[in-house]
JSON list of C-alpha atoms and ligand atoms in Angstrom, two decimals:
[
{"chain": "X", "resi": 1, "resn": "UNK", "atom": "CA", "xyz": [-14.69, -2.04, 7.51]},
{"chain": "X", "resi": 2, "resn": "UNK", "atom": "CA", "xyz": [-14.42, 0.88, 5.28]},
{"chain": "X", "resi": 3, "resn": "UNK", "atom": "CA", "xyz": [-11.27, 1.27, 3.71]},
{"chain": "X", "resi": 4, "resn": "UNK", "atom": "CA", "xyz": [-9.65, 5.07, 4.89]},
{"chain": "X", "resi": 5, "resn": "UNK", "atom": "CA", "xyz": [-6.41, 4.49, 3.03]},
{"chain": "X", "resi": 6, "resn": "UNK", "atom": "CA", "xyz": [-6.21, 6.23, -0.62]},
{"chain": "X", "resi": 7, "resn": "UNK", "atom": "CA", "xyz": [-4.04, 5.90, -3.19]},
{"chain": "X", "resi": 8, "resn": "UNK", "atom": "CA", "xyz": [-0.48, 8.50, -2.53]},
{"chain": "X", "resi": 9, "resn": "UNK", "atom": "CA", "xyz": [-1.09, 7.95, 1.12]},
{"chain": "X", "resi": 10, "resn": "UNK", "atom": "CA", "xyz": [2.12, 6.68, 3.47]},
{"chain": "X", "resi": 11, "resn": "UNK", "atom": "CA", "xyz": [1.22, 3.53, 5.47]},
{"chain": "X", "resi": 12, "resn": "UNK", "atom": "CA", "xyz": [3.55, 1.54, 7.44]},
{"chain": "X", "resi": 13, "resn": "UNK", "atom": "CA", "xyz": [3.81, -2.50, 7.18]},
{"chain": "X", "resi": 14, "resn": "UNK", "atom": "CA", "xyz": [2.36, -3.50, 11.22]},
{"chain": "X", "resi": 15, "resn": "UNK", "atom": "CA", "xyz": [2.57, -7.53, 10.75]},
{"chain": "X", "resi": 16, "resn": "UNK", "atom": "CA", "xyz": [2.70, -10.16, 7.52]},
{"chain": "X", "resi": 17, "resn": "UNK", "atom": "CA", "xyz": [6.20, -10.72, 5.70]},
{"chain": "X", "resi": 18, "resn": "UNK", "atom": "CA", "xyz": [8.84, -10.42, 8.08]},
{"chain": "X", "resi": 19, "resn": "UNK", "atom": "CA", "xyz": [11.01, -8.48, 5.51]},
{"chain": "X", "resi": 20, "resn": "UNK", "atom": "CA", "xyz": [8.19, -5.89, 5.20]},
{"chain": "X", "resi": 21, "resn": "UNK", "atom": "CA", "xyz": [7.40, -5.45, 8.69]},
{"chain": "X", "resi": 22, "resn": "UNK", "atom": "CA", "xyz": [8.45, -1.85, 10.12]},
{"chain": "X", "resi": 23, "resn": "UNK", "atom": "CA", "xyz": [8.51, -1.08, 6.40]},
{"chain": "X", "resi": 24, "resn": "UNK", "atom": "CA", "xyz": [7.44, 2.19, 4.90]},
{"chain": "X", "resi": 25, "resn": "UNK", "atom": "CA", "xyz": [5.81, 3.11, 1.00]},
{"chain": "X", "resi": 26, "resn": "UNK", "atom": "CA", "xyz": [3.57, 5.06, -0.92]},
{"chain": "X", "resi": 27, "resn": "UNK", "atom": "CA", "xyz": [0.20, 3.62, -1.44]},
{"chain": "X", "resi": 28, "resn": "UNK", "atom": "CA", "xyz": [0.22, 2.84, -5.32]},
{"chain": "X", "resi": 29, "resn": "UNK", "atom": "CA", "xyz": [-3.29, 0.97, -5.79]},
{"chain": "X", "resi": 30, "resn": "UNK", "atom": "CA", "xyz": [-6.09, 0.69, -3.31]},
{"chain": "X", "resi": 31, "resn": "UNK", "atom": "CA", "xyz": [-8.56, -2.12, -4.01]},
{"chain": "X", "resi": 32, "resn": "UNK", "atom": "CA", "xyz": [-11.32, -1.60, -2.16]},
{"chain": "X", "resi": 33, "resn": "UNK", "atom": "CA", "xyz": [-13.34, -4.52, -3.04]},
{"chain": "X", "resi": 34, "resn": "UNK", "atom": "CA", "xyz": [-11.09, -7.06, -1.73]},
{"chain": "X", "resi": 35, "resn": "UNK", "atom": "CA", "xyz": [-9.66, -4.50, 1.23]},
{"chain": "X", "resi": 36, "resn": "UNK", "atom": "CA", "xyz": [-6.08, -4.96, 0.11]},
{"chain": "X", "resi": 37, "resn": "UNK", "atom": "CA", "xyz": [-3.67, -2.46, -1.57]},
{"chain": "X", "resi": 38, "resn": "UNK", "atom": "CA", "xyz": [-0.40, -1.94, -2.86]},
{"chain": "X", "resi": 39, "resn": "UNK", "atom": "CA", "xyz": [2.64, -0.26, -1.80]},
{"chain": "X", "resi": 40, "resn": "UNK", "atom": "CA", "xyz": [5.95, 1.18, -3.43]},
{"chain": "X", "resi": 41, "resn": "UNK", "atom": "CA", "xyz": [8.69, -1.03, -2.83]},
{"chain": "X", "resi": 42, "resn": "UNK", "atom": "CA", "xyz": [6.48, -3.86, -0.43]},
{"chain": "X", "resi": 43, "resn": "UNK", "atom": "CA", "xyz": [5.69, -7.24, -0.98]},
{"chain": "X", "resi": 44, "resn": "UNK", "atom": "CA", "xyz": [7.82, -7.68, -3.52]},
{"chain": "X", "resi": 45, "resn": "UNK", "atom": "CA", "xyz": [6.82, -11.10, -5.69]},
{"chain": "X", "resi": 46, "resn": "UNK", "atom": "CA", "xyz": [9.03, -12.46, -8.49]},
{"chain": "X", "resi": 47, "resn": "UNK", "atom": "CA", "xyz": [7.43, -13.86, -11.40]},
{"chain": "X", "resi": 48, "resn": "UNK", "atom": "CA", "xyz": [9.51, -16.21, -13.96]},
{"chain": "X", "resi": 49, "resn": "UNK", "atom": "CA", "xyz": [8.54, -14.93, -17.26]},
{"chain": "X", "resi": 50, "resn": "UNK", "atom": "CA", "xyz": [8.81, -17.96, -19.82]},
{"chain": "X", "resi": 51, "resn": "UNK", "atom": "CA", "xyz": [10.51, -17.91, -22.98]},
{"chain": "X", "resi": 52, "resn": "UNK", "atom": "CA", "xyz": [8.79, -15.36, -25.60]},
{"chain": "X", "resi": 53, "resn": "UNK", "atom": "CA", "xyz": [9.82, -15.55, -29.67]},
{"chain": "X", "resi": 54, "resn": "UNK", "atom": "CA", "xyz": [10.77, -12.33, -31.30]},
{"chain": "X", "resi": 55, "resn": "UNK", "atom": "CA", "xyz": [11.76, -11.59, -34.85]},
{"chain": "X", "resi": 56, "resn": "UNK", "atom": "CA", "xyz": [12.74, -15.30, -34.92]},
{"chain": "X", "resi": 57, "resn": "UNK", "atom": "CA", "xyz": [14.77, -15.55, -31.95]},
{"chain": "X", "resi": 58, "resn": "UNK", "atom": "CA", "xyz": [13.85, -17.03, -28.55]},
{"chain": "X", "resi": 59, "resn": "UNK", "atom": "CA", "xyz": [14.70, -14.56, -25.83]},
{"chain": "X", "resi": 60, "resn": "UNK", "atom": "CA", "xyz": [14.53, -15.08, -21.94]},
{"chain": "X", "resi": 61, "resn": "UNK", "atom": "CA", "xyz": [13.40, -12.09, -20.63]},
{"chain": "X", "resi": 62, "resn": "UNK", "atom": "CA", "xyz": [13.92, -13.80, -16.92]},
{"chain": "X", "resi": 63, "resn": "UNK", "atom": "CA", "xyz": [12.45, -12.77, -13.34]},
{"chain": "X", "resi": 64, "resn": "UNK", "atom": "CA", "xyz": [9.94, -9.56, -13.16]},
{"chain": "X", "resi": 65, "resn": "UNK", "atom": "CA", "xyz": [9.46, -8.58, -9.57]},
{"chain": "X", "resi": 66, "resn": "UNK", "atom": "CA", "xyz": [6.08, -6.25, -8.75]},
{"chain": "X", "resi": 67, "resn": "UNK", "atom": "CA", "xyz": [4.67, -5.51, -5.83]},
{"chain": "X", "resi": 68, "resn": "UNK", "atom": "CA", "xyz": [1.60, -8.04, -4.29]},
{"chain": "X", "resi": 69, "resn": "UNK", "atom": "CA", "xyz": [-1.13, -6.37, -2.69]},
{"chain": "X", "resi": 70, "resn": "UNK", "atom": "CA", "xyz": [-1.13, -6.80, 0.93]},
{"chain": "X", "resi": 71, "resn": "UNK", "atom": "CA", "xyz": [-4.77, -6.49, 3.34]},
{"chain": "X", "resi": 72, "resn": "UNK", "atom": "CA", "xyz": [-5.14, -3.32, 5.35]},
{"chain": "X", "resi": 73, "resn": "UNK", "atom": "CA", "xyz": [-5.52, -4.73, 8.42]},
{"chain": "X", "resi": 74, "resn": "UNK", "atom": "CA", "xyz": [-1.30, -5.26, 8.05]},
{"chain": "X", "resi": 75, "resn": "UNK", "atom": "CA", "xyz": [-0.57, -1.42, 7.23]},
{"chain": "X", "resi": 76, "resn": "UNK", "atom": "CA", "xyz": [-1.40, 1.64, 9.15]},
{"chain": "X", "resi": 77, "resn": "UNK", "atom": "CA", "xyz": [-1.23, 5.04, 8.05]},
{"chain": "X", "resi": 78, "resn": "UNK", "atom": "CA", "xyz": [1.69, 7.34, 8.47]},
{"chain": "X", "resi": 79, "resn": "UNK", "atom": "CA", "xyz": [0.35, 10.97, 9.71]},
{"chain": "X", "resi": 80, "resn": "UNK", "atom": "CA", "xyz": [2.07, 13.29, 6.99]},
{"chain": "X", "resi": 81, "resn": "UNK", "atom": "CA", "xyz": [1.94, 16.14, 10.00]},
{"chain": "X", "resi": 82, "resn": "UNK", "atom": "CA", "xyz": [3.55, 14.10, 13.09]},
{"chain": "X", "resi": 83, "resn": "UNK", "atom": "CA", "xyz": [5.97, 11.33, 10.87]},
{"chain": "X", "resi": 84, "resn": "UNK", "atom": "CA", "xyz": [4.13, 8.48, 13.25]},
{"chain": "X", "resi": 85, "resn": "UNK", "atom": "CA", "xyz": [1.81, 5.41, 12.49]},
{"chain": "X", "resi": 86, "resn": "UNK", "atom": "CA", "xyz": [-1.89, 6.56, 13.76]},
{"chain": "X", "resi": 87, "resn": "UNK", "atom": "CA", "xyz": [-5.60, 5.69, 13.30]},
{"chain": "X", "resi": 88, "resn": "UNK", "atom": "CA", "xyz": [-7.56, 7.80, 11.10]},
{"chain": "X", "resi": 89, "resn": "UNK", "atom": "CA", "xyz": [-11.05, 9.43, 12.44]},
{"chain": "X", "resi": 90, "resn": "UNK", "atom": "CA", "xyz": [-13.53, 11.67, 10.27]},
{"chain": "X", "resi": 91, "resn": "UNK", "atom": "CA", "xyz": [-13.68, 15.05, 11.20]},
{"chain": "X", "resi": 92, "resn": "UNK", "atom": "CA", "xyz": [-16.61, 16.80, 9.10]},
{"chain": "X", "resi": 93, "resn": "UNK", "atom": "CA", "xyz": [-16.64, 20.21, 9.00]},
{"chain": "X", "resi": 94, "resn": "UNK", "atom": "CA", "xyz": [-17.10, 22.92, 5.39]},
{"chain": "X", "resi": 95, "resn": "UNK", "atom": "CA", "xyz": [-19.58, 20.27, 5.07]},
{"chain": "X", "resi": 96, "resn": "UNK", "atom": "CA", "xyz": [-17.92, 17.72, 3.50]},
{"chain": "X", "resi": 97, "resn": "UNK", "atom": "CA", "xyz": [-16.23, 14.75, 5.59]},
{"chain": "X", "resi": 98, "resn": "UNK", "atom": "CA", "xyz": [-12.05, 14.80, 6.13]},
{"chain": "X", "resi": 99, "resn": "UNK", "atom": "CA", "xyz": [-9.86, 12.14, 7.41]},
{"chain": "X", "resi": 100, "resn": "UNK", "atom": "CA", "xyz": [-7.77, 13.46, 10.45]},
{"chain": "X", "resi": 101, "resn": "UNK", "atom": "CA", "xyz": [-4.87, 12.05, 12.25]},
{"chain": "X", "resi": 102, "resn": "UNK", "atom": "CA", "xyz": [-5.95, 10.84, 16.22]},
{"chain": "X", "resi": 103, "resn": "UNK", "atom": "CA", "xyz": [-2.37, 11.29, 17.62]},
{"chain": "X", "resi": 104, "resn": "UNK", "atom": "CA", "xyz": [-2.08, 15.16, 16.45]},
{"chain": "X", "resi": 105, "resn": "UNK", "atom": "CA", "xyz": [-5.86, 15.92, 15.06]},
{"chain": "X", "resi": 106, "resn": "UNK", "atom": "CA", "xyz": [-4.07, 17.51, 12.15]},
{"chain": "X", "resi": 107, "resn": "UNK", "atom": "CA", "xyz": [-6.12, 16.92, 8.68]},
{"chain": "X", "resi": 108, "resn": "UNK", "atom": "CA", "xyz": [-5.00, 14.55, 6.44]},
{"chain": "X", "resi": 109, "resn": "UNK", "atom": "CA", "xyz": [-6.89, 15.74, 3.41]},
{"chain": "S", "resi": 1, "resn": "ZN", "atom": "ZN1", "xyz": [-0.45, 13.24, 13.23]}
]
């Protein structure tokens, strides 16, 4: 499956983590290797950073949340034209190939 969602894109959370589901972000890193990206504010993961020594002292710098990437096949894109979750198809035309929205056909780059 090729991967139509690019990095500054709006995709909505369709199934995985209950607390993300319905959720919406900015696509921050696409992955297209593995088929899995990340979003602004989703899948948020906490990490417990251990104790690091600093001039001498030992400091706790405590829990550091980032986002997980989450598959593709959980997200669909948000249409930037219509506001609503939608496939993408390829529209080619000034010979080069665009992504386009299939509720609204309006051009999505
Ligand atoms: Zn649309």
């Amino acid at each position: 499956m090729k991967v139509k969602i690019r990095k500054g894109d709006t995709v909505e959370v369709i199934s995985g983590r209950r607390a993300d589901k319905g959720e919406r972000g900015e696509v921050i890193k696409v992955y297209p290797d593995e088929s899995r990206i990340t979003i602004q504010g989703i899948n948020i993961r906490k990490k417990h950073q251990g104790q690091i020594q600093a001039q001498g002292r030992t400091m706790t710098p405590g829990i550091i949340e980032f986002e997980g990437p989450i598959h593709i096949s959980n997200v669909m894109l948000v249409c930037p034209s219509c506001g609503k979750t939608t496939r993408v198809g390829i529209s080619r035309q000034d010979g080069g190939a665009h992504r386009v929205c299939k509720r609204c056909e309006a051009l999505i780059d």
